[in-house]
CSV table of C-alpha atoms in Angstrom, one decimal:
chain,number,residue,atom,x,y,z
A,1,MET,CA,-21.4,51.5,13.1
A,2,SER,CA,-19.7,51.7,9.8
A,3,GLU,CA,-21.5,51.3,6.6
A,4,LYS,CA,-20.6,48.0,5.1
A,5,LYS,CA,-21.6,46.3,1.9
A,6,ILE,CA,-22.5,42.7,2.5
A,7,LYS,CA,-21.3,40.5,-0.4
A,8,ASN,CA,-23.9,38.3,-2.0
A,9,ILE,CA,-23.0,34.6,-2.3
A,10,PHE,CA,-26.2,33.3,-3.9
A,11,VAL,CA,-26.6,32.4,-7.6
A,12,GLU,CA,-29.8,31.1,-9.2
A,13,GLY,CA,-29.4,27.5,-10.4
A,14,PRO,CA,-26.2,25.5,-10.9
A,15,ILE,CA,-22.7,27.0,-11.0
A,16,ALA,CA,-21.3,26.6,-14.5
A,17,PRO,CA,-17.7,25.4,-15.0
A,18,ASP,CA,-17.2,28.4,-17.2
A,19,PHE,CA,-18.0,30.7,-14.3
A,20,ILE,CA,-15.3,28.9,-12.3
A,21,SER,CA,-12.6,29.3,-15.0
A,22,THR,CA,-13.5,32.9,-15.5
A,23,SER,CA,-13.1,33.4,-11.7
A,24,ILE,CA,-9.7,31.7,-11.9
A,25,SER,CA,-8.6,33.8,-14.8
A,26,LYS,CA,-9.3,37.0,-13.0
A,27,HIS,CA,-6.6,36.1,-10.5
A,28,SER,CA,-3.8,36.1,-13.1
A,29,THR,CA,-3.1,39.8,-12.5
A,30,LYS,CA,-2.7,39.2,-8.7
A,31,THR,CA,0.9,38.0,-9.0
A,32,ASN,CA,1.4,37.8,-5.2
A,33,ILE,CA,-0.7,34.7,-5.2
A,34,GLY,CA,1.1,31.4,-5.1
A,35,GLY,CA,-1.7,28.9,-4.4
A,36,HIS,CA,-5.5,28.6,-4.9
A,37,SER,CA,-7.7,26.1,-3.1
A,38,ILE,CA,-11.1,25.4,-4.5
A,39,PHE,CA,-13.9,23.3,-3.2
A,40,LEU,CA,-16.9,22.3,-5.4
A,41,GLY,CA,-20.0,20.7,-4.1
A,42,GLN,CA,-21.7,18.5,-6.7
A,43,VAL,CA,-25.3,17.1,-6.4
A,44,ARG,CA,-25.2,13.3,-6.0
A,45,ALA,CA,-27.8,11.0,-7.5
A,46,ASP,CA,-28.2,9.1,-4.2
A,47,GLU,CA,-30.4,6.1,-4.2
A,48,ILE,CA,-32.8,6.3,-1.2
A,49,ASP,CA,-35.4,3.5,-0.8
A,50,GLY,CA,-35.0,2.5,-4.4
A,51,LYS,CA,-35.5,6.0,-5.8
A,52,LEU,CA,-32.8,8.2,-7.4
A,53,VAL,CA,-32.3,11.8,-6.4
A,54,SER,CA,-32.6,13.8,-9.6
A,55,ALA,CA,-32.0,17.3,-8.2
A,56,ILE,CA,-31.7,19.4,-5.1
A,57,ASP,CA,-33.9,22.4,-4.7
A,58,TYR,CA,-32.1,25.0,-2.4
A,59,THR,CA,-33.7,27.7,-0.4
A,60,ALA,CA,-32.1,30.0,2.1
A,61,PHE,CA,-33.0,32.6,4.7
A,62,GLU,CA,-30.9,34.9,2.6
A,63,ASP,CA,-30.4,38.0,4.8
A,64,VAL,CA,-29.4,35.9,7.8
A,65,ALA,CA,-27.2,33.6,5.6
A,66,LEU,CA,-25.3,36.6,4.1
A,67,LYS,CA,-24.8,38.1,7.6
A,68,GLN,CA,-23.5,34.8,8.9
A,69,MET,CA,-21.2,34.5,5.8
A,70,ASP,CA,-19.9,37.9,6.4
A,71,GLU,CA,-18.9,37.0,9.9
A,72,ILE,CA,-17.2,33.8,8.7
A,73,ARG,CA,-15.4,35.8,6.0
A,74,GLU,CA,-14.1,38.3,8.6
A,75,ALA,CA,-13.0,35.6,11.0
A,76,VAL,CA,-11.2,33.6,8.2
A,77,PHE,CA,-9.4,36.7,6.9
A,78,ALA,CA,-8.3,37.5,10.4
A,79,LYS,CA,-7.0,34.0,10.9
A,80,TYR,CA,-5.3,33.3,7.6
A,81,PRO,CA,-3.1,35.6,5.4
A,82,LEU,CA,-5.4,35.3,2.4
A,83,THR,CA,-5.2,37.3,-0.8
A,84,CYS,CA,-8.9,36.7,-1.6
A,85,MET,CA,-11.9,34.5,-0.9
A,86,HIS,CA,-14.9,33.9,-3.1
A,87,VAL,CA,-18.0,31.9,-2.2
A,88,TYR,CA,-21.0,31.0,-4.3
A,89,GLN,CA,-24.0,28.8,-3.3
A,90,SER,CA,-26.8,27.8,-5.6
A,91,LEU,CA,-30.4,28.6,-4.9
A,92,GLY,CA,-33.3,26.8,-6.7
A,93,LEU,CA,-32.9,23.6,-8.6
A,94,VAL,CA,-29.5,22.0,-9.2
A,95,LYS,CA,-29.6,18.7,-11.1
A,96,ALA,CA,-27.5,15.6,-10.2
A,97,GLY,CA,-24.0,16.1,-11.5
A,98,GLU,CA,-24.2,19.9,-11.4
A,99,ILE,CA,-22.2,22.2,-9.1
A,100,CYS,CA,-24.1,23.8,-6.2
A,101,LEU,CA,-21.2,25.2,-4.1
A,102,PHE,CA,-18.0,27.0,-5.1
A,103,VAL,CA,-15.5,28.1,-2.4
A,104,PHE,CA,-12.3,29.7,-3.7
A,105,THR,CA,-9.4,30.9,-1.5
A,106,SER,CA,-6.0,32.3,-2.5
A,107,SER,CA,-2.8,33.1,-0.7
A,108,ALA,CA,0.9,33.6,-1.3
A,109,HIS,CA,1.7,30.2,0.0
A,110,ARG,CA,-0.4,27.1,-0.3
A,111,LYS,CA,-1.2,26.2,3.4
A,112,PRO,CA,-3.4,29.2,4.3
A,113,ALA,CA,-5.4,28.9,1.1
A,114,ILE,CA,-6.0,25.1,1.7
A,115,ASP,CA,-6.8,25.5,5.4
A,116,ALA,CA,-9.1,28.5,4.9
A,117,CYS,CA,-11.0,26.8,2.1
A,118,GLU,CA,-11.8,23.8,4.2
A,119,GLU,CA,-12.8,25.9,7.2
A,120,VAL,CA,-15.1,28.0,5.1
A,121,VAL,CA,-16.8,24.9,3.7
A,122,GLU,CA,-17.3,23.4,7.1
A,123,ARG,CA,-18.6,26.6,8.6
A,124,LEU,CA,-20.9,27.4,5.7
A,125,LYS,CA,-22.5,24.0,6.0
A,126,ALA,CA,-22.9,24.3,9.7
A,127,GLU,CA,-23.8,28.0,10.2
A,128,LEU,CA,-25.7,29.2,7.1
A,129,PRO,CA,-29.5,28.9,7.1
A,130,ILE,CA,-29.8,27.1,3.7
A,131,TRP,CA,-31.9,24.0,3.0
A,132,GLY,CA,-31.6,21.4,0.3
A,133,LYS,CA,-34.7,19.5,-0.8
A,134,GLU,CA,-33.7,16.3,-2.5
A,135,VAL,CA,-36.1,15.8,-5.4
A,136,PHE,CA,-36.6,12.2,-6.7
A,137,GLU,CA,-37.3,11.2,-10.3
A,138,ASP,CA,-41.0,10.6,-9.5
A,139,GLY,CA,-41.5,14.1,-8.1
A,140,THR,CA,-41.5,13.1,-4.4
A,141,HIS,CA,-38.9,14.6,-2.1
A,142,GLN,CA,-37.0,14.4,1.2
A,143,TRP,CA,-35.1,17.1,3.0
A,144,LYS,CA,-31.3,16.8,2.9
A,145,GLU,CA,-29.3,16.4,6.1
A,146,ASN,CA,-25.7,17.5,6.3
A,147,LYS,CA,-23.2,15.1,7.9
B,1,MET,CA,-49.7,41.3,20.3
B,2,GLU,CA,-49.1,40.2,16.8
B,3,ILE,CA,-45.9,38.5,15.5
B,4,GLU,CA,-44.9,37.2,12.2
B,5,LEU,CA,-43.9,33.5,11.7
B,6,ILE,CA,-41.6,32.5,8.9
B,7,SER,CA,-40.6,28.9,8.4
B,8,PHE,CA,-38.1,27.1,6.3
B,9,GLY,CA,-37.2,23.6,5.0
B,10,ARG,CA,-39.3,20.7,6.2
B,11,ILE,CA,-40.9,23.0,8.8
B,12,SER,CA,-42.5,25.1,6.1
B,13,GLU,CA,-44.5,22.0,5.1
B,14,PHE,CA,-46.6,22.2,8.3
B,15,ILE,CA,-46.1,25.8,9.5
B,16,PRO,CA,-47.0,28.2,6.7
B,17,ASN,CA,-45.8,31.8,7.0
B,18,GLN,CA,-48.4,33.7,8.9
B,19,LYS,CA,-49.2,36.4,11.4
B,20,ILE,CA,-50.3,35.2,14.8
B,21,GLN,CA,-51.8,36.8,17.8
B,22,ILE,CA,-50.2,35.8,21.0
B,23,ASN,CA,-51.0,36.9,24.5
B,24,GLY,CA,-49.0,36.5,27.7
B,25,ILE,CA,-45.9,35.3,25.8
B,26,GLU,CA,-42.9,37.6,26.4
B,27,THR,CA,-39.8,35.5,25.6
B,28,THR,CA,-38.4,33.2,22.9
B,29,SER,CA,-38.7,30.2,25.3
B,30,GLY,CA,-42.3,31.0,26.0
B,31,LEU,CA,-42.9,31.2,22.3
B,32,GLN,CA,-41.2,27.9,21.8
B,33,ASN,CA,-43.6,26.2,24.3
B,34,TYR,CA,-46.5,27.8,22.5
B,35,LEU,CA,-45.3,26.7,19.0
B,36,GLU,CA,-44.7,23.1,20.1
B,37,LYS,CA,-48.2,22.9,21.5
B,38,THR,CA,-49.8,24.6,18.5
B,39,PHE,CA,-47.7,22.5,16.0
B,40,PRO,CA,-47.1,19.2,17.6
B,41,GLN,CA,-44.8,18.0,14.8
B,42,LEU,CA,-42.3,20.6,15.9
B,43,ALA,CA,-42.0,19.1,19.3
B,44,GLY,CA,-39.8,16.2,18.2
B,45,MET,CA,-37.6,18.1,15.9
B,46,LYS,CA,-34.4,20.0,16.1
B,47,TYR,CA,-34.8,23.6,15.1
B,48,LYS,CA,-33.5,27.1,15.7
B,49,LEU,CA,-35.2,30.4,16.0
B,50,ALA,CA,-34.2,33.8,14.5
B,51,LEU,CA,-35.7,36.9,16.0
B,52,ASN,CA,-35.9,39.8,13.5
B,53,LYS,CA,-33.3,38.1,11.4
B,54,ASN,CA,-30.9,37.4,14.3
B,55,LEU,CA,-30.2,33.9,15.3
B,56,VAL,CA,-31.5,33.4,18.8
B,57,GLN,CA,-28.5,32.2,20.9
B,58,GLN,CA,-30.1,33.0,24.3
B,59,GLU,CA,-33.5,33.7,25.8
B,60,SER,CA,-34.7,37.0,24.2
B,61,GLU,CA,-37.7,39.3,24.8
B,62,ILE,CA,-40.4,39.3,22.1
B,63,ARG,CA,-42.2,42.5,21.2
B,64,ASN,CA,-45.3,43.3,19.1
B,65,GLY,CA,-44.5,43.3,15.4
B,66,ASP,CA,-41.4,41.0,15.8
B,67,SER,CA,-40.7,38.5,13.1
B,68,ILE,CA,-39.7,34.9,14.2
B,69,ALA,CA,-38.1,32.4,11.8
B,70,ILE,CA,-38.4,28.7,12.6
B,71,MET,CA,-35.5,26.9,11.0
B,72,PRO,CA,-34.7,23.1,10.9
B,73,PRO,CA,-31.0,22.0,10.8
B,74,PHE,CA,-29.2,23.6,7.9
B,75,SER,CA,-28.2,21.6,4.9
B,76,GLY,CA,-26.5,24.0,2.5
B,77,GLY,CA,-23.4,23.3,0.4
C,1,MET,CA,4.6,-8.1,-13.0
C,2,SER,CA,1.5,-6.7,-14.6
C,3,GLU,CA,1.6,-4.4,-17.6
C,4,LYS,CA,0.6,-1.0,-16.4
C,5,LYS,CA,0.2,2.2,-18.2
C,6,ILE,CA,1.7,5.1,-16.3
C,7,LYS,CA,-0.3,8.3,-16.6
C,8,ASN,CA,1.4,11.4,-17.8
C,9,ILE,CA,1.1,14.5,-15.7
C,10,PHE,CA,3.2,16.9,-17.6
C,11,VAL,CA,1.9,19.7,-19.9
C,12,GLU,CA,4.0,22.1,-21.9
C,13,GLY,CA,3.6,25.6,-20.6
C,14,PRO,CA,0.9,27.1,-18.4
C,15,ILE,CA,-2.3,25.3,-17.5
C,16,ALA,CA,-5.2,27.3,-19.0
C,17,PRO,CA,-8.3,28.0,-16.9
C,18,ASP,CA,-10.4,26.6,-19.8
C,19,PHE,CA,-8.6,23.3,-19.4
C,20,ILE,CA,-9.6,23.3,-15.7
C,21,SER,CA,-13.3,24.0,-16.5
C,22,THR,CA,-13.3,21.3,-19.1
C,23,SER,CA,-11.9,18.9,-16.6
C,24,ILE,CA,-14.6,19.9,-14.1
C,25,SER,CA,-17.4,19.5,-16.7
C,26,LYS,CA,-16.3,16.0,-17.5
C,27,HIS,CA,-17.3,14.9,-14.0
C,28,SER,CA,-21.0,15.9,-14.4
C,29,THR,CA,-21.8,12.3,-15.6
C,30,LYS,CA,-20.2,10.9,-12.4
C,31,THR,CA,-23.3,11.4,-10.2
C,32,ASN,CA,-21.8,9.5,-7.3
C,33,ILE,CA,-19.4,12.5,-6.7
C,34,GLY,CA,-20.5,14.9,-3.9
C,35,GLY,CA,-17.3,17.0,-3.6
C,36,HIS,CA,-14.3,18.1,-5.6
C,37,SER,CA,-11.2,19.6,-4.2
C,38,ILE,CA,-8.8,21.5,-6.4
C,39,PHE,CA,-5.4,23.0,-5.8
C,40,LEU,CA,-3.8,25.3,-8.3
C,41,GLY,CA,-0.3,26.5,-8.1
C,42,GLN,CA,0.3,30.0,-9.6
C,43,VAL,CA,3.6,31.6,-10.4
C,44,ARG,CA,4.4,34.5,-8.1
C,45,ALA,CA,6.2,37.6,-9.2
C,46,ASP,CA,8.4,37.5,-6.1
C,47,GLU,CA,10.9,40.4,-5.6
C,48,ILE,CA,14.4,39.1,-4.8
C,49,ASP,CA,17.2,41.6,-4.3
C,50,GLY,CA,15.2,44.2,-6.1
C,51,LYS,CA,14.4,42.1,-9.2
C,52,LEU,CA,11.0,40.7,-10.1
C,53,VAL,CA,10.4,37.0,-11.0
C,54,SER,CA,8.8,37.2,-14.5
C,55,ALA,CA,8.4,33.4,-15.0
C,56,ILE,CA,9.4,30.0,-13.8
C,57,ASP,CA,11.1,27.6,-16.2
C,58,TYR,CA,10.2,24.0,-15.1
C,59,THR,CA,12.3,20.9,-16.0
C,60,ALA,CA,11.8,17.4,-14.7
C,61,PHE,CA,13.4,14.0,-14.7
C,62,GLU,CA,10.2,12.8,-16.4
C,63,ASP,CA,10.4,9.0,-16.2
C,64,VAL,CA,11.3,9.1,-12.5
C,65,ALA,CA,8.7,11.7,-11.7
C,66,LEU,CA,5.9,9.7,-13.4
C,67,LYS,CA,7.0,6.6,-11.6
C,68,GLN,CA,7.0,8.5,-8.3
C,69,MET,CA,3.6,10.0,-9.1
C,70,ASP,CA,2.2,6.6,-9.8
C,71,GLU,CA,3.2,5.4,-6.4
C,72,ILE,CA,1.7,8.4,-4.8
C,73,ARG,CA,-1.5,7.9,-6.8
C,74,GLU,CA,-1.8,4.2,-5.7
C,75,ALA,CA,-1.1,5.1,-2.0
C,76,VAL,CA,-3.6,7.9,-2.0
C,77,PHE,CA,-6.3,5.8,-3.7
C,78,ALA,CA,-5.6,3.1,-1.1
C,79,LYS,CA,-5.9,5.5,1.8
C,80,TYR,CA,-9.0,7.5,0.7
C,81,PRO,CA,-12.3,6.5,-0.9
C,82,LEU,CA,-11.8,8.7,-4.0
C,83,THR,CA,-13.8,8.6,-7.2
C,84,CYS,CA,-11.0,10.1,-9.2
C,85,MET,CA,-7.8,12.1,-9.2
C,86,HIS,CA,-6.1,14.2,-11.8
C,87,VAL,CA,-2.7,15.9,-11.6
C,88,TYR,CA,-1.1,18.2,-14.1
C,89,GLN,CA,2.3,19.9,-13.8
C,90,SER,CA,3.7,22.4,-16.2
C,91,LEU,CA,7.1,22.0,-17.9
C,92,GLY,CA,8.9,24.8,-19.6
C,93,LEU,CA,8.1,28.5,-19.2
C,94,VAL,CA,5.1,29.6,-17.0
C,95,LYS,CA,4.8,33.4,-16.6
C,96,ALA,CA,3.9,35.1,-13.3
C,97,GLY,CA,0.2,34.9,-12.8
C,98,GLU,CA,-0.2,31.7,-14.8
C,99,ILE,CA,-1.1,28.3,-13.4
C,100,CYS,CA,1.7,25.7,-13.1
C,101,LEU,CA,0.1,22.9,-11.1
C,102,PHE,CA,-3.5,21.5,-11.1
C,103,VAL,CA,-4.4,18.8,-8.6
C,104,PHE,CA,-8.0,17.6,-8.7
C,105,THR,CA,-9.6,15.0,-6.4
C,106,SER,CA,-13.2,13.9,-6.1
C,107,SER,CA,-15.2,11.7,-3.7
C,108,ALA,CA,-18.8,11.0,-2.6
C,109,HIS,CA,-18.3,13.1,0.5
C,110,ARG,CA,-16.1,16.2,0.9
C,111,LYS,CA,-13.5,15.1,3.5
C,112,PRO,CA,-11.6,12.4,1.5
C,113,ALA,CA,-11.4,14.7,-1.5
C,114,ILE,CA,-10.1,17.6,0.6
C,115,ASP,CA,-7.6,15.5,2.5
C,116,ALA,CA,-6.3,13.6,-0.6
C,117,CYS,CA,-5.8,16.8,-2.5
C,118,GLU,CA,-3.6,18.3,0.1
C,119,GLU,CA,-1.7,15.1,0.5
C,120,VAL,CA,-1.0,14.8,-3.2
C,121,VAL,CA,0.2,18.4,-3.4
C,122,GLU,CA,2.6,17.9,-0.4
C,123,ARG,CA,3.9,14.6,-1.7
C,124,LEU,CA,4.3,15.9,-5.3
C,125,LYS,CA,6.4,18.9,-4.1
C,126,ALA,CA,8.5,16.7,-1.8
C,127,GLU,CA,9.0,13.6,-3.9
C,128,LEU,CA,8.9,14.4,-7.6
C,129,PRO,CA,12.1,15.3,-9.4
C,130,ILE,CA,11.0,18.6,-10.8
C,131,TRP,CA,12.9,21.9,-10.7
C,132,GLY,CA,11.8,25.4,-11.1
C,133,LYS,CA,14.2,28.1,-12.4
C,134,GLU,CA,13.0,31.5,-11.4
C,135,VAL,CA,13.7,33.8,-14.4
C,136,PHE,CA,14.0,37.6,-13.6
C,137,GLU,CA,12.9,40.4,-15.9
C,138,ASP,CA,16.6,41.1,-16.8
C,139,GLY,CA,17.1,37.5,-18.0
C,140,THR,CA,19.1,36.4,-14.9
C,141,HIS,CA,17.8,33.5,-12.8
C,142,GLN,CA,17.9,31.6,-9.6
C,143,TRP,CA,16.7,28.1,-8.7
C,144,LYS,CA,13.5,27.9,-6.8
C,145,GLU,CA,13.4,26.2,-3.4
C,146,ASN,CA,10.3,24.6,-2.0
C,147,LYS,CA,9.3,25.4,1.6
D,1,MET,CA,34.1,1.0,-16.7
D,2,GLU,CA,32.0,3.7,-18.3
D,3,ILE,CA,28.9,5.3,-16.7
D,4,GLU,CA,26.6,8.1,-17.9
D,5,LEU,CA,26.1,11.2,-15.7
D,6,ILE,CA,22.8,13.2,-16.0
D,7,SER,CA,22.3,16.3,-14.0
D,8,PHE,CA,19.4,18.6,-13.2
D,9,GLY,CA,18.5,22.0,-11.8
D,10,ARG,CA,21.4,24.1,-10.5
D,11,ILE,CA,23.7,21.1,-10.7
D,12,SER,CA,23.3,21.0,-14.5
D,13,GLU,CA,25.0,24.4,-14.5
D,14,PHE,CA,28.4,22.9,-13.4
D,15,ILE,CA,28.1,19.2,-14.3
D,16,PRO,CA,27.0,18.8,-17.9
D,17,ASN,CA,25.6,15.5,-19.0
D,18,GLN,CA,28.5,13.3,-20.0
D,19,LYS,CA,29.9,9.8,-20.1
D,20,ILE,CA,32.8,9.2,-17.7
D,21,GLN,CA,35.4,6.5,-17.2
D,22,ILE,CA,35.7,5.4,-13.6
D,23,ASN,CA,37.9,2.7,-12.2
D,24,GLY,CA,37.9,1.1,-8.8
D,25,ILE,CA,34.5,2.5,-7.9
D,26,GLU,CA,31.9,-0.1,-7.2
D,27,THR,CA,29.1,1.5,-5.2
D,28,THR,CA,27.0,4.7,-5.1
D,29,SER,CA,28.8,6.0,-2.1
D,30,GLY,CA,32.1,5.5,-3.8
D,31,LEU,CA,30.8,7.4,-6.7
D,32,GLN,CA,29.6,10.2,-4.4
D,33,ASN,CA,33.1,10.6,-3.1
D,34,TYR,CA,34.5,10.7,-6.6
D,35,LEU,CA,31.9,13.2,-7.8
D,36,GLU,CA,32.5,15.6,-4.9
D,37,LYS,CA,36.2,15.6,-5.5
D,38,THR,CA,35.8,16.0,-9.3
D,39,PHE,CA,33.1,18.7,-8.9
D,40,PRO,CA,33.9,20.6,-5.7
D,41,GLN,CA,30.8,22.7,-5.9
D,42,LEU,CA,28.8,19.6,-5.3
D,43,ALA,CA,30.4,18.9,-1.9
D,44,GLY,CA,28.5,21.6,-0.1
D,45,MET,CA,25.1,20.9,-1.6
D,46,LYS,CA,22.2,18.7,-0.9
D,47,TYR,CA,21.5,16.3,-3.7
D,48,LYS,CA,20.1,12.8,-4.4
D,49,LEU,CA,21.2,10.2,-6.9
D,50,ALA,CA,19.1,8.0,-9.2
D,51,LEU,CA,20.7,4.8,-10.5
D,52,ASN,CA,19.1,3.7,-13.8
D,53,LYS,CA,16.1,5.9,-13.1
D,54,ASN,CA,15.5,4.6,-9.6
D,55,LEU,CA,16.0,6.9,-6.6
D,56,VAL,CA,19.0,5.7,-4.6
D,57,GLN,CA,17.7,5.0,-1.1
D,58,GLN,CA,20.6,2.9,0.1
D,59,GLU,CA,24.1,2.0,-0.9
D,60,SER,CA,23.9,0.3,-4.4
D,61,GLU,CA,26.3,-1.4,-6.7
D,62,ILE,CA,27.3,0.4,-9.9
D,63,ARG,CA,27.9,-1.6,-13.1
D,64,ASN,CA,29.4,-0.7,-16.5
D,65,GLY,CA,26.9,1.2,-18.6
D,66,ASP,CA,24.8,2.4,-15.7
D,67,SER,CA,23.3,5.8,-15.8
D,68,ILE,CA,23.5,8.1,-12.7
D,69,ALA,CA,21.3,11.1,-12.2
D,70,ILE,CA,22.5,13.9,-9.8
D,71,MET,CA,19.5,15.8,-8.5
D,72,PRO,CA,19.4,18.9,-6.3
D,73,PRO,CA,16.4,19.4,-3.9
D,74,PHE,CA,13.1,19.2,-5.8
D,75,SER,CA,11.1,22.4,-6.4
D,76,GLY,CA,8.1,21.4,-8.5
D,77,GLY,CA,4.5,22.5,-8.0
C-alpha cells in the first residue's frame, strides 16, 4: 500500500466569496485550462411550518467522509481529463445566504469540467457522511434531508 | 465483548456515544437486531453502519474493541 | 411592443476574480437560493505550429449579440425555475490565464442552476456574433474556432 | 442603390467596411452571389449575413440604405 496524503475538504463555518476568488486567481498560471466549472451551495431560509431556517449546523464523520471523497476524486480524475479539482464543505454553523459548499473543476475544454463538477456534487451529497441540522429562528431545529 | 457506538445526525439525539457490552453477537446484522431492540426509535429509520471507519456494505464480523458508527441518511452539500 | 431594456454583457478586457466574488456576495440577501452554478472561460496558451497564444482579442457585433443574448435569457428563464442569471463576456485583449467569460445562474435547488448554466454557455458560443483573434507571442495571429 | 457592408473576424481582413453601389440585386441571395464574385476569398468560407442588425435566416429583400453584416463562424466564450 502506498503512502497517500488524503486531502481535507472541511472548513469551519461559511465559505467566503473572497476565498473563492483567491482560488480562481491561483489558476491563472495554469494556461492549459480553458474552462472552469463551479458549484456553490447556499443555505436557504426555508419556511417550515411557519418558521424560517436561520442557519444550518453541519457535522460530519470526517475520517470516513475524507476517505469517500478521495475515492470520488480518483474516480472522477480517471473518468474526465481534468486539470484540477477542489472541494470545500463547511462544518459548524452556516447562516442563511452564506455558502456551505464549493466544488471547482477545471479542464482544457469546457465539457469535462462541467460534467465532472456536477458528478462530484451529486456523489458528495449521496456518499459523504455529512449531516445538516436546520436551525430555526426560535432555536428549535430539524434534520435536513437531501433530495 | 465491548464495542464502541458512535452516532450522528438525528440518531445522536437518542443514541449517545457510548461503550456497550454485547454477548453472543458476532456480525453486523446481529448487532443491527440488537440496536433496534435496545433503541426502538432506530427500527423505523433508514440508517447505515460503519465498522472501524469503513462503511458496512455487506455482513461483517464484529470483534472486541471494534467501533460501530450509526449514521442516518447523509445531508451534506 | 413593450419597452424593454436590453442588458449589457460586455466588459472591456479580462474579468477579474474580484468581480466574480463581488457578484457572488450580492446573492447572500437572496435567501431563497440553494445553488449557484458558474462557468468561467479562461484563455489557453495553446501551441500552434510552434507558437504560443499569448492573448485573445475579442470583437463582437454588439447590438446583434445583445439581442441574441436577450432571446437566450428569456428562453432559459422560461425553461428553468431560476432565481437569477448573469453573463459577462470580455471584449478586447484577454491574456492567457485570464478569464474571458463568466456565466452565473442560481436557483432554489441545484439542478436547474446547473442545467441552465451549461445551456447558456453552449448557446452563447453558438449563437452570439463574437470573434476571438488568437494573438501569438510574435505578434502574428489566427482566428479562433469554437468546437 | 447604395448599401453598407460591415464585416467581422477574418472576413474583415479582406472586406473592409464600405458603402457599395449595387444594381439589379434585390435579395440577400442575390447579394451573396455578388459578394462571392467580388471577394473570391469569401466563396470557400462559411459565413452568415445580418440585414439591418437581424440575422438572415431566410431569403430577404434588400432596399436602398440597408446595412449588411458579413460574419464568419462565431467564436465567443
